[in-house]
Amino acid sequence: MEKKRNLFRAFWKLFKGYWTSEEKFKALGLFGVVIGLNFASVWFLVQINTWYNEFYNALQEYQSDLFWPLVGKFSALAFIYIVIAVYAIYLRQLLQIRWRTWLTKNYLNAWMSGQTYYHLQSSTDNPDQRISEDINSFVATTLTLIVGFLKQITTLVAFSFVLWELSGEFKFQVGGDEFIIYGYMFWFSVIYSGAGTFLVHKVGKKLIGLEFNQQKFEADFRFSMMRVRENSESIAFYRGESSELESFTERFKNVIKNFRDLMTKTKHLNFYINGYGQLAIIVPLILAAPKYFRNEMQLGGLMQTISAFGRVQDALSYFVDAYPTIAGLAAVINRLAGFTEHVEEVQQVKSQVEKNLAEKFKVENLNISLPNETKLLKNLSLELDSGKNLLVVGASGCGKSTLLRTLAGLWNLADGKISLPENSKVMFLPQKPYLPLGSLRRALIYPEAEKNSPPNSKLKSVLAEVELPSLTEKLNAVEDWSRILSVGEQQRLAFARVILSEPNFIFLDEATSALDEPLELEMYKLLKKNLPQATIVSVAHRKALYQVHDAELKLDGAGGWSFGGISNDKKN
């Protein structure tokens, strides 16, 4: 469950970044132009409102000589208004693109820095949706609401004067005393709209939580289908279709149940909003009709009054009409604020492991714990000379992979010292290699950029060495290589990466698990042949790997460990 938070404070934290950034002057300048165009459009609306008076009075007086000139005047006013309105929207969208680009870059940088994306796996749902959809929704909705609000404020000020003047005074007697209300239609509009705003919040406030949950349930449902696409082969081997269908059904039920609740609350809100809007059409006619029938107002004045009342009422009712949008924005703010808080929490948790420089690889007094404070490893100390290989062994669950995560800086529940020679290049290989989208060349040299690719001859030679000769002519082929290549082929491709990268230290977490023993040994021998000075630390279970390692670290899973050289008996 997401915790309750101050929406305005959360909004301000999300909002202020761009407007105080290095782009603030360009942003404020463009925003000023957008607001200026909206103010200009209001001025033209006032002129069109005045035109109503002139035009309908001319009709009432049968002044045919004024008909076409007034039609021409309206056409000119309408044309200029349309141009201004179009460019106001166009420039607002341009500002939206710039703001979204800035905000997306900042979120992506925060998500990717310091392996934050890795540590967020268990605390944040669907970060991809929050970055791609929620940021866009936040920016677009915020700009629309702010620009709309400022425009309606300007409309309110401009047309309030018009409506006040047209309303005149309303006289009535109570107990023999005469009372006069000046600008009575203006005051009625204020009271009507104020009551409407209060009531719409009472009717629609539950939409905020429902909108939040709807986005979450939709994302969970979409993610479950994406998982099937990513793991289709495993699911097919297990014949897991019925289980996956059951999972889809459960998640889709959440989508439908929440959407039905959303439908019910939206129905109640729409009844109110539409009733409120329709009533606002007839009210000014009822209020202005007595003056018209007493010949105190011409037809043009009546039409101008109705138009002015509508503009004032629309401006005052802005939050009534915008409430569903505001509810949606509140849900987006909650999701983005929650994501931001989780990112900040992760970034504040720092590993207590000291990283030092030394002439060789050294681990001193390293302690590793689980989240429940169970000690996986206590006071581990060891050192390896350049070119020497260490094999980490132990029963499943004893902490072998967690040790490698700690060495890689991915596990923060640890303390101690890790030392490496200066300017050391380190590479970690997980059991399941990662192949990025794109060409085979990109997958082969990852994480290097394609512009830094070695020559084709070098790439082809390495592919042949890892026994993938069939791929040598496909370097520029763009495919989903993680699906095309078997796990064993992917692991050999990962060894080719290591050879191309030429690291000083190589950490392998069961990186040959899908290979048969002869091929596994061949891959290790290739590393020693191409990188004779590299130090290799391997997590593995097969005894055959004793042949290509010089030392053994055995973990017991209760914090204990033993470290020493590998005897010839084990190697044989």
PDB file of N, CA, C and O in Angstrom, residues 517-565:
ATOM      1  N   GLU A 517      31.002 -30.526 -19.377  1.00  0.00           N
ATOM      2  CA  GLU A 517      32.281 -30.346 -18.683  1.00  0.00           C
ATOM      3  C   GLU A 517      33.450 -30.099 -19.629  1.00  0.00           C
ATOM      4  O   GLU A 517      34.275 -29.207 -19.367  1.00  0.00           O
ATOM      5  N   PRO A 518      33.594 -30.853 -20.732  1.00  0.00           N
ATOM      6  CA  PRO A 518      34.728 -30.575 -21.634  1.00  0.00           C
ATOM      7  C   PRO A 518      34.687 -29.148 -22.194  1.00  0.00           C
ATOM      8  O   PRO A 518      35.719 -28.472 -22.263  1.00  0.00           O
ATOM      9  N   LEU A 519      33.476 -28.689 -22.593  1.00  0.00           N
ATOM     10  CA  LEU A 519      33.354 -27.337 -23.140  1.00  0.00           C
ATOM     11  C   LEU A 519      33.576 -26.287 -22.051  1.00  0.00           C
ATOM     12  O   LEU A 519      34.158 -25.226 -22.298  1.00  0.00           O
ATOM     13  N   GLU A 520      33.116 -26.592 -20.840  1.00  0.00           N
ATOM     14  CA  GLU A 520      33.325 -25.689 -19.706  1.00  0.00           C
ATOM     15  C   GLU A 520      34.816 -25.477 -19.461  1.00  0.00           C
ATOM     16  O   GLU A 520      35.294 -24.336 -19.329  1.00  0.00           O
ATOM     17  N   LEU A 521      35.573 -26.582 -19.421  1.00  0.00           N
ATOM     18  CA  LEU A 521      37.021 -26.478 -19.210  1.00  0.00           C
ATOM     19  C   LEU A 521      37.681 -25.726 -20.356  1.00  0.00           C
ATOM     20  O   LEU A 521      38.617 -24.950 -20.157  1.00  0.00           O
ATOM     21  N   GLU A 522      37.182 -25.950 -21.572  1.00  0.00           N
ATOM     22  CA  GLU A 522      37.738 -25.274 -22.739  1.00  0.00           C
ATOM     23  C   GLU A 522      37.567 -23.763 -22.628  1.00  0.00           C
ATOM     24  O   GLU A 522      38.469 -22.983 -22.980  1.00  0.00           O
ATOM     25  N   MET A 523      36.421 -23.309 -22.120  1.00  0.00           N
ATOM     26  CA  MET A 523      36.181 -21.866 -21.971  1.00  0.00           C
ATOM     27  C   MET A 523      37.155 -21.259 -20.959  1.00  0.00           C
ATOM     28  O   MET A 523      37.691 -20.166 -21.165  1.00  0.00           O
ATOM     29  N   TYR A 524      37.383 -21.973 -19.848  1.00  0.00           N
ATOM     30  CA  TYR A 524      38.336 -21.461 -18.841  1.00  0.00           C
ATOM     31  C   TYR A 524      39.754 -21.420 -19.400  1.00  0.00           C
ATOM     32  O   TYR A 524      40.514 -20.476 -19.144  1.00  0.00           O
ATOM     33  N   LYS A 525      40.106 -22.434 -20.160  1.00  0.00           N
ATOM     34  CA  LYS A 525      41.448 -22.442 -20.758  1.00  0.00           C
ATOM     35  C   LYS A 525      41.617 -21.306 -21.762  1.00  0.00           C
ATOM     36  O   LYS A 525      42.715 -20.741 -21.895  1.00  0.00           O
ATOM     37  N   LEU A 526      40.540 -20.970 -22.455  1.00  0.00           N
ATOM     38  CA  LEU A 526      40.591 -19.836 -23.375  1.00  0.00           C
ATOM     39  C   LEU A 526      40.882 -18.538 -22.621  1.00  0.00           C
ATOM     40  O   LEU A 526      41.639 -17.688 -23.090  1.00  0.00           O
ATOM     41  N   LEU A 527      40.247 -18.383 -21.449  1.00  0.00           N
ATOM     42  CA  LEU A 527      40.503 -17.176 -20.645  1.00  0.00           C
ATOM     43  C   LEU A 527      41.968 -17.100 -20.241  1.00  0.00           C
ATOM     44  O   LEU A 527      42.593 -16.036 -20.325  1.00  0.00           O
ATOM     45  N   LYS A 528      42.527 -18.234 -19.796  1.00  0.00           N
ATOM     46  CA  LYS A 528      43.932 -18.225 -19.367  1.00  0.00           C
ATOM     47  C   LYS A 528      44.874 -17.996 -20.541  1.00  0.00           C
ATOM     48  O   LYS A 528      45.920 -17.336 -20.408  1.00  0.00           O
ATOM     49  N   LYS A 529      44.494 -18.510 -21.712  1.00  0.00           N
ATOM     50  CA  LYS A 529      45.330 -18.330 -22.903  1.00  0.00           C
ATOM     51  C   LYS A 529      45.343 -16.867 -23.343  1.00  0.00           C
ATOM     52  O   LYS A 529      46.399 -16.295 -23.661  1.00  0.00           O
ATOM     53  N   ASN A 530      44.148 -16.245 -23.373  1.00  0.00           N
ATOM     54  CA  ASN A 530      44.049 -14.867 -23.857  1.00  0.00           C
ATOM     55  C   ASN A 530      44.351 -13.820 -22.780  1.00  0.00           C
ATOM     56  O   ASN A 530      44.792 -12.719 -23.096  1.00  0.00           O
ATOM     57  N   LEU A 531      44.081 -14.178 -21.508  1.00  0.00           N
ATOM     58  CA  LEU A 531      44.272 -13.223 -20.414  1.00  0.00           C
ATOM     59  C   LEU A 531      45.098 -13.884 -19.308  1.00  0.00           C
ATOM     60  O   LEU A 531      44.602 -14.137 -18.197  1.00  0.00           O
ATOM     61  N   PRO A 532      46.349 -14.160 -19.561  1.00  0.00           N
ATOM     62  CA  PRO A 532      47.162 -14.921 -18.596  1.00  0.00           C
ATOM     63  C   PRO A 532      47.360 -14.222 -17.258  1.00  0.00           C
ATOM     64  O   PRO A 532      47.576 -14.887 -16.245  1.00  0.00           O
ATOM     65  N   GLN A 533      47.299 -12.906 -17.225  1.00  0.00           N
ATOM     66  CA  GLN A 533      47.516 -12.172 -15.975  1.00  0.00           C
ATOM     67  C   GLN A 533      46.218 -11.875 -15.227  1.00  0.00           C
ATOM     68  O   GLN A 533      46.248 -11.294 -14.144  1.00  0.00           O
ATOM     69  N   ALA A 534      45.084 -12.280 -15.780  1.00  0.00           N
ATOM     70  CA  ALA A 534      43.795 -11.999 -15.134  1.00  0.00           C
ATOM     71  C   ALA A 534      43.583 -12.916 -13.939  1.00  0.00           C
ATOM     72  O   ALA A 534      43.978 -14.080 -13.947  1.00  0.00           O
ATOM     73  N   THR A 535      42.952 -12.371 -12.919  1.00  0.00           N
ATOM     74  CA  THR A 535      42.561 -13.144 -11.733  1.00  0.00           C
ATOM     75  C   THR A 535      41.095 -13.519 -11.873  1.00  0.00           C
ATOM     76  O   THR A 535      40.246 -12.666 -12.136  1.00  0.00           O
ATOM     77  N   ILE A 536      40.795 -14.800 -11.696  1.00  0.00           N
ATOM     78  CA  ILE A 536      39.430 -15.304 -11.886  1.00  0.00           C
ATOM     79  C   ILE A 536      38.892 -15.806 -10.548  1.00  0.00           C
ATOM     80  O   ILE A 536      39.553 -16.558  -9.842  1.00  0.00           O
ATOM     81  N   VAL A 537      37.688 -15.361 -10.222  1.00  0.00           N
ATOM     82  CA  VAL A 537      36.963 -15.859  -9.044  1.00  0.00           C
ATOM     83  C   VAL A 537      35.678 -16.495  -9.559  1.00  0.00           C
ATOM     84  O   VAL A 537      34.848 -15.814 -10.167  1.00  0.00           O
ATOM     85  N   SER A 538      35.510 -17.789  -9.318  1.00  0.00           N
ATOM     86  CA  SER A 538      34.369 -18.530  -9.863  1.00  0.00           C
ATOM     87  C   SER A 538      33.498 -19.107  -8.766  1.00  0.00           C
ATOM     88  O   SER A 538      34.005 -19.638  -7.770  1.00  0.00           O
ATOM     89  N   VAL A 539      32.183 -18.999  -8.960  1.00  0.00           N
ATOM     90  CA  VAL A 539      31.220 -19.744  -8.154  1.00  0.00           C
ATOM     91  C   VAL A 539      30.744 -20.898  -9.013  1.00  0.00           C
ATOM     92  O   VAL A 539      30.240 -20.680 -10.124  1.00  0.00           O
ATOM     93  N   ALA A 540      30.920 -22.139  -8.536  1.00  0.00           N
ATOM     94  CA  ALA A 540      30.546 -23.292  -9.354  1.00  0.00           C
ATOM     95  C   ALA A 540      30.360 -24.507  -8.460  1.00  0.00           C
ATOM     96  O   ALA A 540      30.729 -24.505  -7.273  1.00  0.00           O
ATOM     97  N   HIS A 541      29.790 -25.566  -9.030  1.00  0.00           N
ATOM     98  CA  HIS A 541      29.544 -26.806  -8.283  1.00  0.00           C
ATOM     99  C   HIS A 541      30.359 -27.974  -8.826  1.00  0.00           C
ATOM    100  O   HIS A 541      30.599 -28.934  -8.106  1.00  0.00           O
ATOM    101  N   ARG A 542      30.761 -27.917 -10.082  1.00  0.00           N
ATOM    102  CA  ARG A 542      31.403 -29.071 -10.706  1.00  0.00           C
ATOM    103  C   ARG A 542      32.855 -29.234 -10.248  1.00  0.00           C
ATOM    104  O   ARG A 542      33.625 -28.277 -10.227  1.00  0.00           O
ATOM    105  N   LYS A 543      33.189 -30.458  -9.921  1.00  0.00           N
ATOM    106  CA  LYS A 543      34.539 -30.739  -9.423  1.00  0.00           C
ATOM    107  C   LYS A 543      35.589 -30.584 -10.508  1.00  0.00           C
ATOM    108  O   LYS A 543      36.768 -30.358 -10.211  1.00  0.00           O
ATOM    109  N   ALA A 544      35.159 -30.704 -11.781  1.00  0.00           N
ATOM    110  CA  ALA A 544      36.136 -30.603 -12.877  1.00  0.00           C
ATOM    111  C   ALA A 544      36.826 -29.244 -12.894  1.00  0.00           C
ATOM    112  O   ALA A 544      37.965 -29.120 -13.368  1.00  0.00           O
ATOM    113  N   LEU A 545      36.175 -28.217 -12.351  1.00  0.00           N
ATOM    114  CA  LEU A 545      36.755 -26.877 -12.387  1.00  0.00           C
ATOM    115  C   LEU A 545      37.921 -26.704 -11.422  1.00  0.00           C
ATOM    116  O   LEU A 545      38.639 -25.704 -11.485  1.00  0.00           O
ATOM    117  N   TYR A 546      38.122 -27.700 -10.501  1.00  0.00           N
ATOM    118  CA  TYR A 546      39.317 -27.640  -9.657  1.00  0.00           C
ATOM    119  C   TYR A 546      40.589 -27.620 -10.506  1.00  0.00           C
ATOM    120  O   TYR A 546      41.615 -27.067 -10.117  1.00  0.00           O
ATOM    121  N   GLN A 547      40.511 -28.231 -11.696  1.00  0.00           N
ATOM    122  CA  GLN A 547      41.693 -28.317 -12.573  1.00  0.00           C
ATOM    123  C   GLN A 547      42.209 -26.946 -13.011  1.00  0.00           C
ATOM    124  O   GLN A 547      43.407 -26.794 -13.276  1.00  0.00           O
ATOM    125  N   VAL A 548      41.314 -25.966 -13.104  1.00  0.00           N
ATOM    126  CA  VAL A 548      41.713 -24.666 -13.650  1.00  0.00           C
ATOM    127  C   VAL A 548      41.674 -23.560 -12.593  1.00  0.00           C
ATOM    128  O   VAL A 548      41.593 -22.377 -12.915  1.00  0.00           O
ATOM    129  N   HIS A 549      41.708 -23.942 -11.309  1.00  0.00           N
ATOM    130  CA  HIS A 549      41.751 -22.974 -10.233  1.00  0.00           C
ATOM    131  C   HIS A 549      42.897 -23.295  -9.284  1.00  0.00           C
ATOM    132  O   HIS A 549      43.312 -24.460  -9.161  1.00  0.00           O
ATOM    133  N   ASP A 550      43.390 -22.285  -8.619  1.00  0.00           N
ATOM    134  CA  ASP A 550      44.562 -22.445  -7.753  1.00  0.00           C
ATOM    135  C   ASP A 550      44.209 -22.477  -6.276  1.00  0.00           C
ATOM    136  O   ASP A 550      44.990 -22.962  -5.458  1.00  0.00           O
ATOM    137  N   ALA A 551      43.057 -21.893  -5.907  1.00  0.00           N
ATOM    138  CA  ALA A 551      42.680 -21.833  -4.499  1.00  0.00           C
ATOM    139  C   ALA A 551      41.186 -22.064  -4.365  1.00  0.00           C
ATOM    140  O   ALA A 551      40.419 -21.885  -5.323  1.00  0.00           O
ATOM    141  N   GLU A 552      40.791 -22.486  -3.146  1.00  0.00           N
ATOM    142  CA  GLU A 552      39.386 -22.809  -2.883  1.00  0.00           C
ATOM    143  C   GLU A 552      38.913 -22.029  -1.663  1.00  0.00           C
ATOM    144  O   GLU A 552      39.605 -21.942  -0.644  1.00  0.00           O
ATOM    145  N   LEU A 553      37.701 -21.442  -1.787  1.00  0.00           N
ATOM    146  CA  LEU A 553      37.023 -20.812  -0.663  1.00  0.00           C
ATOM    147  C   LEU A 553      35.727 -21.579  -0.442  1.00  0.00           C
ATOM    148  O   LEU A 553      34.864 -21.600  -1.321  1.00  0.00           O
ATOM    149  N   LYS A 554      35.622 -22.209   0.730  1.00  0.00           N
ATOM    150  CA  LYS A 554      34.425 -23.006   1.027  1.00  0.00           C
ATOM    151  C   LYS A 554      33.598 -22.303   2.081  1.00  0.00           C
ATOM    152  O   LYS A 554      34.105 -21.942   3.148  1.00  0.00           O
ATOM    153  N   LEU A 555      32.300 -22.109   1.793  1.00  0.00           N
ATOM    154  CA  LEU A 555      31.380 -21.439   2.710  1.00  0.00           C
ATOM    155  C   LEU A 555      30.427 -22.465   3.318  1.00  0.00           C
ATOM    156  O   LEU A 555      29.989 -23.399   2.635  1.00  0.00           O
ATOM    157  N   ASP A 556      30.092 -22.276   4.618  1.00  0.00           N
ATOM    158  CA  ASP A 556      29.171 -23.225   5.257  1.00  0.00           C
ATOM    159  C   ASP A 556      27.765 -22.664   5.435  1.00  0.00           C
ATOM    160  O   ASP A 556      26.869 -23.349   5.921  1.00  0.00           O
ATOM    161  N   GLY A 557      27.543 -21.387   5.063  1.00  0.00           N
ATOM    162  CA  GLY A 557      26.213 -20.795   5.145  1.00  0.00           C
ATOM    163  C   GLY A 557      25.841 -20.272   6.507  1.00  0.00           C
ATOM    164  O   GLY A 557      24.805 -19.620   6.666  1.00  0.00           O
ATOM    165  N   ALA A 558      26.665 -20.517   7.512  1.00  0.00           N
ATOM    166  CA  ALA A 558      26.392 -20.044   8.875  1.00  0.00           C
ATOM    167  C   ALA A 558      27.408 -18.998   9.303  1.00  0.00           C
ATOM    168  O   ALA A 558      27.564 -18.725  10.488  1.00  0.00           O
ATOM    169  N   GLY A 559      28.118 -18.459   8.342  1.00  0.00           N
ATOM    170  CA  GLY A 559      29.127 -17.451   8.637  1.00  0.00           C
ATOM    171  C   GLY A 559      30.544 -17.984   8.573  1.00  0.00           C
ATOM    172  O   GLY A 559      31.505 -17.231   8.469  1.00  0.00           O
ATOM    173  N   GLY A 560      30.684 -19.320   8.619  1.00  0.00           N
ATOM    174  CA  GLY A 560      32.015 -19.919   8.594  1.00  0.00           C
ATOM    175  C   GLY A 560      32.569 -20.068   7.194  1.00  0.00           C
ATOM    176  O   GLY A 560      31.825 -20.098   6.209  1.00  0.00           O
ATOM    177  N   TRP A 561      33.876 -20.205   7.095  1.00  0.00           N
ATOM    178  CA  TRP A 561      34.534 -20.338   5.794  1.00  0.00           C
ATOM    179  C   TRP A 561      35.917 -20.943   5.978  1.00  0.00           C
ATOM    180  O   TRP A 561      36.491 -20.917   7.080  1.00  0.00           O
ATOM    181  N   SER A 562      36.443 -21.490   4.902  1.00  0.00           N
ATOM    182  CA  SER A 562      37.829 -21.981   4.899  1.00  0.00           C
ATOM    183  C   SER A 562      38.460 -21.619   3.559  1.00  0.00           C
ATOM    184  O   SER A 562      37.799 -21.667   2.517  1.00  0.00           O
ATOM    185  N   PHE A 563      39.704 -21.242   3.593  1.00  0.00           N
ATOM    186  CA  PHE A 563      40.407 -20.787   2.392  1.00  0.00           C
ATOM    187  C   PHE A 563      41.777 -21.456   2.324  1.00  0.00           C
ATOM    188  O   PHE A 563      42.493 -21.518   3.330  1.00  0.00           O
ATOM    189  N   GLY A 564      42.120 -21.965   1.123  1.00  0.00           N
ATOM    190  CA  GLY A 564      43.430 -22.585   0.973  1.00  0.00           C
ATOM    191  C   GLY A 564      43.670 -23.038  -0.448  1.00  0.00           C
ATOM    192  O   GLY A 564      42.792 -22.928  -1.322  1.00  0.00           O
ATOM    193  N   GLY A 565      44.859 -23.542  -0.697  1.00  0.00           N
ATOM    194  CA  GLY A 565      45.196 -24.025  -2.020  1.00  0.00           C
ATOM    195  C   GLY A 565      44.486 -25.327  -2.345  1.00  0.00           C
ATOM    196  O   GLY A 565      43.970 -26.017  -1.455  1.00  0.00           O
TER     197      GLY A 565
END
